[in-house]
Coordinates of N, CA and C in Angstrom, one line a residue:
X85 N 1.1 -1.1 0.3 CA -0.3 0.1 0.1 C 1.1 1.6 -0.4
X86 N 0.7 1.8 -1.1 CA 1.5 3.7 -1.2 C 1.2 4.2 0.2
X87 N 1.9 5.5 0.6 CA 1.4 6.3 1.7 C 0.4 7.4 0.8
X88 N 0.6 7.7 -0.2 CA -0.9 8.2 -1.1 C -2.1 7.8 -0.6
X89 N -2.3 6.3 -0.9 CA -3.2 5.5 -0.8 C -3.7 5.5 0.9
X90 N -2.4 5.7 1.4 CA -2.6 5.1 3.3 C -3.7 6.7 3.4
X91 N -2.9 7.5 3.5 CA -3.8 9.0 3.4 C -5.2 9.6 3.5
X92 N -5.1 8.8 1.9 CA -6.6 9.2 1.5 C -7.5 8.0 2.3
X93 N -7.3 6.5 3.0 CA -7.6 6.2 3.3 C -7.9 6.2 4.7
X94 N -7.1 6.9 5.4 CA -7.4 7.7 6.6 C -8.5 9.0 6.2
X95 N -7.7 9.4 5.6 CA -9.1 10.8 5.7 C -10.4 10.3 5.3
X96 N -10.5 9.4 4.6 CA -12.1 8.5 4.0 C -12.6 8.1 5.4
X97 N -12.1 7.2 5.9 CA -12.4 6.9 7.0 C -12.5 7.8 8.0
X98 N -12.2 9.0 8.4 CA -11.9 9.7 9.3 C -13.3 10.3 8.7
X99 N -13.1 11.0 7.6 CA -15.0 12.0 7.2 C -16.3 11.1 7.6
X100 N -16.2 9.6 7.6 CA -16.9 9.1 7.3 C -17.8 9.3 8.9
X101 N -16.3 8.9 10.3 CA -16.3 9.2 11.6 C -16.9 10.7 12.2
X102 N -17.2 11.6 11.2 CA -17.2 13.0 11.4 C -18.3 13.1 10.8
X103 N -19.1 12.1 10.1 CA -19.8 13.0 9.1 C -21.4 13.7 10.1
X104 N -21.8 12.9 11.0 CA -22.8 13.3 12.1 C -22.2 14.1 13.5
X105 N -20.5 14.0 13.4 CA -20.5 15.4 14.4 C -20.8 16.6 14.4
X106 N -21.3 17.2 15.4 CA -21.6 18.8 15.4 C -20.4 19.5 15.7
X107 N -20.1 20.6 14.6 CA -19.8 21.7 14.2 C -18.8 22.1 15.9
X108 N -17.8 22.3 15.3 CA -17.3 22.4 16.4 C -16.2 21.9 17.3
X109 N -16.1 20.6 17.2 CA -15.9 19.5 17.8 C -14.6 19.1 17.2
X110 N -13.6 18.8 18.4 CA -12.3 18.8 18.8 C -12.0 17.5 17.7
X111 N -11.3 17.6 16.8 CA -10.7 16.4 15.7 C -9.4 15.7 16.4
X112 N -8.9 14.7 16.8 CA -8.0 14.0 17.3 C -7.0 14.5 16.2
X113 N -5.3 14.4 16.9 CA -4.4 15.9 16.6 C -3.7 14.6 15.9
X114 N -2.7 15.0 14.9 CA -1.8 14.8 14.5 C -1.4 13.3 15.1
X115 N -0.8 13.8 16.7 CA 0.0 12.5 17.6 C -1.1 11.9 17.8
X116 N -2.3 12.1 18.2 CA -3.6 11.0 18.7 C -4.0 9.7 17.2
X117 N -4.0 10.5 16.4 CA -4.2 9.6 15.2 C -2.6 8.5 14.8
X118 N -1.4 8.8 15.4 CA -0.2 8.0 15.6 C -0.2 7.3 15.9
X119 N -1.1 7.4 17.1 CA -1.2 6.7 18.2 C -2.1 5.1 18.2
X120 N -3.3 5.5 17.6 CA -4.3 5.5 17.5 C -4.9 4.2 16.5
X121 N -4.1 5.1 15.0 CA -4.2 3.7 13.9 C -2.9 3.6 13.3
X122 N -1.9 3.5 14.0 CA -0.3 3.0 13.6 C 0.2 3.4 12.5
X123 N -0.5 4.8 11.7 CA 0.3 5.4 10.6 C 1.5 6.3 11.4
X124 N 2.2 6.9 10.3 CA 3.1 7.6 10.6 C 2.8 9.2 10.6
X125 N 3.5 10.1 11.6 CA 3.1 11.2 11.4 C 2.8 12.1 10.3
X126 N 3.7 11.4 9.4 CA 3.5 12.1 8.1 C 2.2 11.7 7.1
X127 N 1.8 10.6 7.3 CA 0.5 10.1 7.2 C -0.7 10.9 7.9
X128 N -0.5 11.3 8.9 CA -1.3 11.5 10.1 C -2.0 13.2 9.2
X129 N -1.0 13.5 9.1 CA -0.8 15.3 8.7 C -1.4 15.3 7.6
X130 N -1.0 14.5 6.5 CA -1.7 14.4 5.5 C -3.0 14.1 5.3
X131 N -3.4 13.6 6.1 CA -4.8 13.3 6.4 C -5.5 14.1 6.7
X132 N -5.5 15.0 7.8 CA -6.5 15.7 8.5 C -5.9 17.6 7.4
X133 N -4.4 17.2 6.5 CA -4.9 18.3 5.1 C -6.1 18.3 4.4
X134 N -5.8 16.8 4.2 CA -6.9 16.3 3.2 C -8.4 16.2 3.7
X135 N -8.7 16.3 4.6 CA -9.9 16.6 5.3 C -10.3 18.3 4.9
X136 N -9.0 19.0 4.9 CA -9.2 20.6 5.2 C -9.5 21.1 3.8
X137 N -9.0 20.1 2.7 CA -9.4 20.6 1.5 C -10.7 20.2 1.3
X138 N -10.7 19.0 1.8 CA -12.6 18.8 1.0 C -13.7 19.8 2.1
X139 N -13.2 21.0 3.1 CA -14.0 21.6 4.0 C -15.2 20.8 4.6
X140 N -14.3 19.4 5.3 CA -15.0 19.2 6.1 C -14.4 19.3 7.9
X141 N -12.9 20.0 7.8 CA -12.8 20.7 9.3 C -11.6 21.9 9.1
X142 N -11.5 22.5 10.0 CA -10.8 23.8 10.0 C -9.6 23.5 11.2
X143 N -8.0 23.9 10.4 CA -7.0 23.6 11.6 C -7.2 25.4 11.9
X144 N -6.9 25.5 12.9 CA -6.2 26.4 14.1 C -5.2 26.3 14.9
X145 N -4.2 27.1 14.1 CA -3.1 27.2 14.9 C -3.0 27.9 16.5
X146 N -2.4 26.8 17.1 CA -2.3 26.8 18.5 C -4.0 26.5 19.2
X147 N -4.6 25.7 18.5 CA -5.3 25.2 18.8 C -5.8 23.7 18.6
X148 N -5.9 23.9 17.6 CA -6.2 22.4 17.5 C -6.8 21.9 15.9
X149 N -7.4 21.2 15.2 CA -8.5 20.6 14.3 C -10.1 20.6 14.6
X150 N -10.8 21.3 13.8 CA -12.2 21.6 14.3 C -13.1 20.9 13.4
X151 N -14.3 20.4 13.4 CA -15.4 19.8 12.9 C -16.2 21.3 11.7
X152 N -16.0 21.4 10.8 CA -16.9 22.6 10.0 C -17.9 22.1 8.9
X153 N -18.8 22.9 9.7 CA -20.2 22.5 8.9 C -20.4 24.1 8.0
X154 N -20.6 23.3 6.4 CA -20.8 24.4 5.9 C -22.1 24.3 5.7
X155 N -22.7 26.0 5.4 CA -24.1 25.8 5.2 C -24.1 25.6 4.1
X156 N -25.8 25.7 3.1 CA -26.1 26.2 2.1 C -26.3 27.8 1.6
X157 N -25.9 28.5 1.3 CA -26.2 29.9 0.8 C -26.8 29.6 -0.8
X158 N -28.3 29.9 -0.4 CA -28.9 29.8 -1.1 C -29.1 31.1 -2.4
X159 N -29.0 31.3 -3.7 CA -29.0 32.1 -4.7 C -30.4 31.6 -4.9
X160 N -31.8 32.1 -5.2 CA -33.1 32.5 -6.0 C -33.8 33.4 -6.5
X161 N -34.2 33.6 -7.2 CA -35.1 34.1 -7.5 C -36.2 34.3 -6.4
X162 N -36.4 33.5 -5.5 CA -37.5 33.7 -4.9 C -37.4 33.8 -3.5
X163 N -36.0 34.2 -3.3 CA -35.6 34.3 -2.1 C -35.3 36.0 -1.9
X164 N -35.2 36.7 -1.2 CA -34.6 38.5 -0.7 C -33.0 38.1 -0.7
X165 N -32.6 39.4 -1.6 CA -31.1 39.5 -1.1 C -30.5 40.2 0.5
X166 N -30.9 38.8 1.0 CA -30.7 39.3 2.3 C -30.0 38.0 3.1
X167 N -28.5 38.6 3.1 CA -27.7 37.6 4.1 C -27.8 37.3 5.4
X168 N -28.6 37.5 6.4 CA -28.9 37.3 7.1 C -30.7 36.6 7.1
X169 N -31.3 36.7 5.9 CA -32.7 35.7 6.0 C -32.2 34.4 5.4
X170 N -31.0 34.9 4.4 CA -31.0 33.3 4.1 C -29.8 32.5 5.0
X171 N -29.1 32.7 5.6 CA -28.8 32.2 7.0 C -29.2 31.3 7.5
X172 N -30.1 32.0 8.7 CA -31.2 31.6 9.1 C -32.2 30.8 8.3
X173 N -32.4 30.6 7.3 CA -33.3 30.0 6.3 C -32.2 28.9 6.4
X174 N -31.4 28.6 6.4 CA -30.1 27.3 6.4 C -29.5 27.1 7.5
X175 N -30.8 27.4 8.8 CA -30.4 27.0 10.5 C -29.8 26.9 11.2
X176 N -29.1 28.3 10.6 CA -27.8 28.9 11.3 C -27.6 30.2 11.9
X177 N -26.7 31.2 12.7 CA -27.3 32.1 12.9 C -26.3 33.2 12.6
X178 N -27.1 34.4 11.7 CA -25.9 35.6 11.3 C -25.7 36.2 11.7
X179 N -24.8 37.4 11.5 CA -23.5 38.1 12.3 C -23.3 39.0 11.7
X180 N -22.8 40.3 11.9 CA -22.1 41.5 11.1 C -21.5 41.7 11.6
X181 N -20.2 42.3 11.4 CA -19.1 43.3 11.9 C -19.2 43.9 10.9
X182 N -19.0 46.0 11.6 CA -18.8 46.4 10.4 C -18.2 46.9 10.2
X183 N -17.4 47.4 9.1 CA -16.3 47.6 9.1 C -15.8 48.9 8.6
X184 N -16.9 49.7 8.4 CA -16.6 51.2 7.5 C -18.0 52.2 6.8
X185 N -18.3 52.7 7.4 CA -19.6 53.7 6.3 C -18.7 54.9 5.7
X186 N -18.8 55.0 4.5 CA -18.7 56.4 3.5 C -19.8 56.7 2.5
X187 N -19.6 58.2 2.6 CA -20.2 58.3 1.2 C -19.1 59.0 0.2
X188 N -19.8 58.7 -0.9 CA -18.9 59.5 -1.9 C -19.0 59.7 -3.0
X189 N -18.7 59.5 -4.0 CA -19.2 59.7 -5.4 C -18.9 58.9 -6.3
X190 N -19.5 58.4 -7.6 CA -19.7 57.1 -7.9 C -18.5 57.0 -9.0
X191 N -17.8 55.9 -9.5 CA -16.5 56.1 -10.4 C -17.4 56.0 -11.8
X192 N -17.0 57.0 -12.4 CA -17.9 57.3 -14.0 C -17.2 55.7 -14.8
X193 N -16.5 55.1 -14.5 CA -15.7 54.4 -15.5 C -16.5 52.3 -14.7
X194 N -17.2 53.1 -13.7 CA -17.8 51.6 -13.3 C -18.9 51.4 -13.6
X195 N -19.5 50.0 -14.4 CA -20.5 50.0 -15.1 C -21.9 49.9 -14.6
X196 N -22.0 50.0 -13.1 CA -23.2 50.5 -12.8 C -22.9 51.3 -11.7
X197 N -22.4 52.1 -10.9 CA -22.0 52.6 -9.6 C -23.0 54.3 -10.1
X198 N -22.9 54.7 -11.4 CA -23.5 56.1 -11.5 C -25.4 55.7 -11.9
X199 N -25.4 54.5 -12.0 CA -26.9 54.1 -12.3 C -27.5 53.8 -11.1
X200 N -26.6 53.3 -9.9 CA -27.1 52.9 -8.5 C -26.9 54.8 -8.2
X201 N -26.2 55.4 -8.1 CA -25.8 56.8 -7.5 C -27.5 57.4 -7.4
X202 N -27.8 57.4 -9.1 CA -28.9 57.8 -9.8 C -28.5 59.3 -9.7
X203 N -27.4 60.2 -10.0 CA -27.1 61.6 -10.1 C -26.8 61.9 -8.7
X204 N -27.0 61.4 -8.1 CA -26.2 61.7 -6.9 C -25.0 61.3 -6.7
X205 N -24.6 61.1 -5.2 CA -23.6 60.7 -4.2 C -24.0 59.1 -3.7
X206 N -23.4 58.0 -3.8 CA -22.9 56.8 -3.0 C -22.9 56.7 -1.5
X207 N -23.7 55.5 -0.9 CA -23.0 55.5 0.6 C -22.2 53.5 0.2
X208 N -21.4 53.8 0.9 CA -20.0 52.8 0.8 C -20.7 51.8 2.0
X209 N -20.9 50.7 2.5 CA -21.1 50.2 3.6 C -20.3 48.7 3.2
X210 N -19.0 48.3 4.1 CA -18.3 47.5 4.1 C -18.4 46.5 5.5
X211 N -18.6 45.6 5.3 CA -19.2 44.3 6.7 C -17.9 43.6 6.1
X212 N -18.1 42.4 7.7 CA -17.6 40.7 7.6 C -18.9 40.3 8.0
X213 N -19.8 39.1 7.4 CA -20.6 38.8 7.6 C -19.8 37.2 7.9
X214 N -20.9 36.9 9.1 CA -20.9 35.5 10.0 C -21.3 35.1 10.5
X215 N -21.5 33.3 10.2 CA -22.0 32.5 10.4 C -21.6 31.6 11.5
X216 N -22.8 31.7 12.8 CA -22.3 31.0 14.0 C -20.9 31.6 14.5
X217 N -20.6 32.7 14.3 CA -19.5 33.4 14.9 C -18.1 33.5 14.4
X218 N -18.5 32.6 12.6 CA -17.2 32.3 12.3 C -17.4 33.4 11.0
X219 N -16.1 34.0 10.5 CA -16.6 35.3 9.7 C -16.8 34.5 8.0
X220 N -17.8 34.3 7.5 CA -18.2 33.9 6.0 C -17.8 34.7 5.0
X221 N -17.1 35.5 5.3 CA -17.2 36.8 4.4 C -16.9 37.7 4.2
X222 N -16.5 39.2 3.2 CA -16.3 40.0 3.3 C -17.0 40.8 2.3
X223 N -17.9 41.9 2.8 CA -19.3 42.1 2.1 C -19.0 44.2 1.9
X224 N -18.9 44.2 -0.1 CA -18.6 45.8 -0.1 C -19.5 45.5 -0.7
X225 N -20.9 47.6 -0.1 CA -21.9 47.2 -1.0 C -21.9 48.6 -0.9
X226 N -23.0 49.1 -2.2 CA -22.8 50.7 -2.2 C -24.5 50.8 -3.1
X227 N -24.8 52.1 -1.9 CA -26.1 52.1 -2.7 C -26.4 54.0 -2.9
X228 N -27.9 54.0 -3.0 CA -27.8 55.3 -3.8 C -28.2 56.4 -2.5
X229 N -27.1 57.3 -1.9 CA -26.5 58.1 -0.6 C -28.1 59.0 -0.9
X230 N -28.8 59.5 -2.1 CA -30.1 60.4 -1.7 C -31.1 60.3 -1.2
X231 N -31.1 58.9 -0.8 CA -32.6 58.1 -0.4 C -32.2 57.8 1.0
X232 N -30.7 58.1 1.5 CA -30.2 57.1 2.8 C -29.9 58.5 3.6
X233 N -30.5 59.2 4.2 CA -29.9 60.4 5.2 C -29.8 59.7 6.6
X234 N -29.1 59.8 7.1 CA -28.8 59.6 8.5 C -28.6 57.6 8.4
X235 N -28.0 57.7 7.2 CA -28.1 55.7 7.9 C -26.5 55.4 8.6
X236 N -25.2 56.2 8.6 CA -24.7 55.8 8.8 C -24.6 55.8 10.5
X237 N -25.5 56.8 11.1 CA -25.8 56.1 12.0 C -26.8 55.0 13.0
X238 N -27.5 54.8 11.6 CA -28.7 53.5 12.1 C -27.3 51.8 11.5
X239 N -26.6 52.2 11.1 CA -25.6 50.8 10.7 C -25.0 50.9 12.0
X240 N -24.8 49.5 12.1 CA -24.3 48.9 13.6 C -23.7 47.6 13.2
X241 N -22.7 46.5 14.2 CA -22.9 45.1 13.9 C -24.0 44.9 14.4
X242 N -24.7 43.7 13.0 CA -25.6 42.6 13.3 C -26.9 43.7 13.6
X243 N -26.6 44.6 12.6 CA -28.0 45.1 12.0 C -27.8 44.6 10.4
X244 N -28.8 44.4 10.2 CA -29.6 43.2 8.7 C -29.6 44.8 7.1
X245 N -28.3 44.8 7.2 CA -28.8 46.0 6.1 C -29.9 45.6 5.2
X246 N -30.4 44.5 4.8 CA -31.8 44.8 4.1 C -32.9 45.0 4.8
X247 N -32.3 45.0 5.9 CA -34.2 44.9 6.7 C -34.5 46.3 7.0
X248 N -32.8 46.9 7.6 CA -32.6 48.9 7.6 C -33.2 48.9 6.8
X249 N -32.7 49.1 5.0 CA -33.5 49.6 3.8 C -34.7 49.7 3.8
X250 N -35.3 48.1 4.0 CA -36.3 48.4 4.0 C -37.8 49.0 5.0
X251 N -37.2 48.6 5.7 CA -37.9 49.2 7.0 C -37.7 50.5 7.4
X252 N -36.8 50.9 7.5 CA -36.5 52.5 7.6 C -36.4 53.5 6.3
X253 N -36.2 53.1 5.0 CA -35.8 53.5 4.6 C -37.3 53.5 3.1
X254 N -38.1 52.5 3.4 CA -38.9 52.0 2.2 C -38.4 51.4 1.3
X255 N -36.8 50.7 0.8 CA -36.5 50.5 -0.1 C -36.3 48.6 0.0
X256 N -37.0 48.1 -0.3 CA -37.2 46.5 -0.6 C -36.6 45.9 -2.2
X257 N -35.9 45.4 -1.7 CA -34.6 45.2 -2.6 C -35.0 43.9 -3.3
X258 N -34.9 43.6 -4.9 CA -35.1 42.6 -5.4 C -33.6 41.9 -6.3
X259 N -33.9 40.7 -6.0 CA -32.7 40.3 -7.1 C -32.7 40.9 -8.6
X260 N -32.0 41.3 -9.4 CA -31.2 41.7 -10.4 C -30.5 40.4 -11.3
X261 N -29.3 40.9 -10.7 CA -28.4 40.0 -11.5 C -27.4 39.7 -10.6
X262 N -27.0 38.0 -10.8 CA -26.1 38.4 -9.7 C -25.2 37.4 -10.5
X263 N -23.9 37.6 -10.4 CA -22.9 37.0 -11.4 C -21.4 36.1 -10.1
X264 N -21.5 35.2 -10.0 CA -20.3 34.1 -8.8 C -19.4 33.3 -9.7
X265 N -17.9 33.4 -9.6 CA -16.9 32.9 -10.0 C -15.7 32.7 -8.9
X266 N -15.2 31.6 -8.9 CA -14.0 30.7 -8.0 C -12.9 31.9 -8.2
X267 N -12.3 32.6 -7.6 CA -11.1 34.0 -8.0 C -10.2 33.8 -6.8
X268 N -9.1 34.5 -6.5 CA -8.3 34.6 -5.2 C -8.3 36.1 -4.6
X269 N -8.5 36.3 -3.8 CA -8.5 37.9 -3.3 C -6.9 38.5 -3.0
X270 N -7.1 39.6 -2.5 CA -5.8 39.9 -2.3 C -5.2 39.6 -0.4
X271 N -3.9 40.3 0.0 CA -4.2 39.6 1.2 C -5.2 40.3 2.2
X272 N -5.4 41.5 2.0 CA -6.3 42.2 3.0 C -7.6 41.4 3.3
X273 N -8.1 41.2 1.8 CA -9.4 40.2 2.3 C -8.8 38.7 2.3
X274 N -7.9 38.2 2.5 CA -6.9 37.0 3.1 C -7.5 37.2 4.3
X275 N -6.9 38.1 4.8 CA -6.4 38.0 6.3 C -7.7 38.8 7.0
X276 N -8.7 39.1 6.7 CA -9.6 39.0 6.9 C -10.9 38.1 6.8
X277 N -10.8 37.4 6.2 CA -11.3 35.7 6.2 C -10.4 34.9 7.1
X278 N -9.5 35.1 7.6 CA -8.8 34.2 8.6 C -7.6 33.6 8.0
X279 N -6.9 33.5 7.0 CA -5.8 32.9 5.9 C -4.7 33.7 6.2
X280 N -3.8 32.6 6.1 CA -2.2 33.1 6.3 C -2.1 33.6 4.8
X281 N -2.5 33.3 3.4 CA -2.0 33.4 2.0 C -3.1 33.6 2.1
X282 N -3.7 34.5 0.5 CA -4.6 33.7 -0.3 C -5.1 32.6 -1.0
X283 N -6.7 32.6 -0.6 CA -6.6 31.2 -1.4 C -8.5 30.9 -2.1
X284 N -8.3 30.3 -3.0 CA -9.4 30.8 -4.0 C -11.1 30.9 -3.1
X285 N -11.4 31.5 -3.2 CA -12.7 32.0 -3.2 C -13.8 32.5 -3.4
X286 N -15.0 32.4 -2.8 CA -16.4 32.5 -4.2 C -16.1 34.7 -4.0
X287 N -16.1 34.5 -5.1 CA -16.4 36.4 -5.5 C -17.6 36.0 -6.1
X288 N -18.3 36.6 -6.2 CA -19.8 37.5 -6.5 C -19.6 38.9 -6.8
X289 N -20.6 39.4 -7.7 CA -20.9 40.7 -8.0 C -22.4 40.5 -8.2
X290 N -23.2 41.4 -7.5 CA -25.1 41.7 -7.2 C -25.5 42.8 -7.1
X291 N -26.3 42.7 -7.9 CA -27.1 44.3 -8.5 C -28.6 43.4 -8.1
X292 N -29.1 44.3 -7.5 CA -30.3 44.3 -6.5 C -31.2 45.8 -7.4
X293 N -32.6 45.7 -7.7 CA -33.4 47.0 -7.4 C -34.1 46.4 -6.5
X294 N -34.9 47.9 -6.3 CA -35.9 48.9 -5.7 C -37.1 48.2 -6.2
X295 N -38.1 47.5 -5.3 CA -39.7 46.7 -5.2 C -40.1 47.4 -6.3
X296 N -40.4 46.8 -6.8 CA -41.4 47.7 -7.6 C -41.5 48.8 -9.3
X297 N -39.8 48.8 -9.4 CA -39.4 49.4 -9.7 C -38.0 48.7 -10.9
X298 N -37.9 49.8 -11.7 CA -36.7 49.2 -12.6 C -35.3 49.9 -12.1
X299 N -35.7 50.9 -10.9 CA -33.9 51.5 -10.1 C -33.0 50.8 -10.2
X300 N -31.7 50.8 -10.3 CA -31.0 49.9 -9.1 C -30.3 50.3 -7.7
X301 N -31.1 49.5 -6.9 CA -30.8 50.3 -5.2 C -29.6 49.6 -4.6
X302 N -29.2 48.6 -5.2 CA -27.9 47.7 -4.4 C -26.5 47.3 -5.7
X303 N -25.6 47.6 -5.2 CA -24.4 46.6 -6.2 C -23.5 46.4 -5.4
X304 N -23.3 45.0 -5.0 CA -22.9 44.4 -3.7 C -21.4 44.0 -4.2
X305 N -20.2 43.6 -4.1 CA -18.7 42.8 -4.5 C -18.8 42.2 -2.9
X306 N -18.6 40.9 -3.1 CA -18.5 39.8 -2.1 C -17.8 38.6 -2.6
X307 N -16.3 38.8 -0.8 CA -15.6 37.7 -1.4 C -16.5 37.0 0.3
X308 N -16.8 35.4 -0.9 CA -16.9 34.5 0.5 C -16.5 33.4 0.8
X309 N -16.0 32.9 2.1 CA -15.4 32.1 2.8 C -15.9 30.4 2.2
X310 N -15.4 29.3 1.1 CA -15.6 28.4 1.1 C -16.0 27.2 2.1
X311 N -15.0 28.0 3.0 CA -15.0 26.8 4.3 C -16.4 26.8 4.8
X312 N -17.1 28.1 4.7 CA -18.2 28.2 5.1 C -19.5 28.2 4.7
X313 N -19.5 28.6 3.5 CA -20.2 28.8 2.9 C -20.3 27.9 1.4
X314 N -21.6 27.0 1.6 CA -21.6 26.6 -0.4 C -22.9 26.7 -0.8
X315 N -22.1 27.6 -1.9 CA -22.6 28.7 -2.5 C -23.6 27.7 -3.5
X316 N -25.5 27.8 -3.7 CA -26.4 27.0 -4.3 C -27.2 27.8 -5.1
X317 N -27.2 27.6 -6.5 CA -27.9 28.6 -7.3 C -29.2 27.6 -7.6
X318 N -30.5 28.3 -7.6 CA -31.5 27.6 -7.9 C -32.2 28.2 -8.9
X319 N -31.8 27.5 -10.5 CA -32.9 28.8 -11.4 C -33.4 27.6 -11.9
X320 N -34.9 28.5 -13.0 CA -35.5 27.6 -13.4 C -35.5 28.5 -14.7
X321 N -36.0 27.2 -15.7 CA -35.9 27.7 -17.1 C -37.1 28.2 -18.1
X322 N -37.5 29.6 -17.1 CA -38.7 30.3 -17.6 C -38.2 30.9 -18.6
X323 N -38.5 31.4 -19.9 CA -37.7 32.6 -20.7 C -38.6 33.6 -19.9
X324 N -39.7 33.9 -19.5 CA -40.0 35.2 -18.8 C -39.2 35.6 -18.1
X325 N -39.0 34.8 -17.1 CA -38.2 34.6 -16.0 C -36.6 35.0 -16.6
X326 N -36.4 34.5 -17.0 CA -34.7 34.8 -17.2 C -34.4 36.5 -18.3
X327 N -35.9 36.6 -19.4 CA -35.4 38.1 -19.8 C -35.4 39.0 -18.3
X328 N -36.7 38.8 -17.8 CA -37.1 40.0 -16.3 C -36.0 39.9 -15.6
X329 N -35.3 38.9 -15.2 CA -34.0 39.4 -14.2 C -33.3 39.5 -15.1
X330 N -32.9 39.2 -16.3 CA -30.9 39.8 -16.8 C -30.2 38.8 -16.6
X331 N -30.7 37.9 -16.6 CA -29.9 36.5 -16.8 C -29.5 35.7 -18.7

């Protein structure tokens, strides 16, 4: 038996054993696997690395390895563009940490910012979004500033932006376009996501309209942590729906 097949077999065995273990449970260490499985330290290390590559565990330096359950983050025409609502629907607890709010002019060269601004300025909101206390993504959102008087004072940690816009400003957003790719963030975003170096992440650009109008009310650029979120698209093959949503 080659060493490659040994570590893969061990990884498969551990994956089966961890299938029903609660998220956050500590996994056996390399030393413990050597003792219990009769394998080399190199094989034990490779097996844990393989589980991490499968997004089944998270290794935290100085603390150990822990089971990590991803949630389905569903993108659908029938669901509101609300991070909090989507996470709650997946059975987890959402949270946000506000990184900053500022007003600025739209960039003329940007394909969507001038339309979102509707002749005025933009409000740019930068946040960390959390799932069960773990960083799930870095969100940068731009909104029409002329509709959002005093939003700087209303935004805070754990405030749902979607709910705030709807209840305080009468801006109920509806999905218009959503583009997702697998890409590599810069060093700053990687650090915010908890990585020592940039790793492939889901990068999404979203456009949302203000309900009942064709006015763009939000443009968002998002880096999502694949160890926490499994992005799921639900698409219906109706030509009328596709034309209306711009897909």
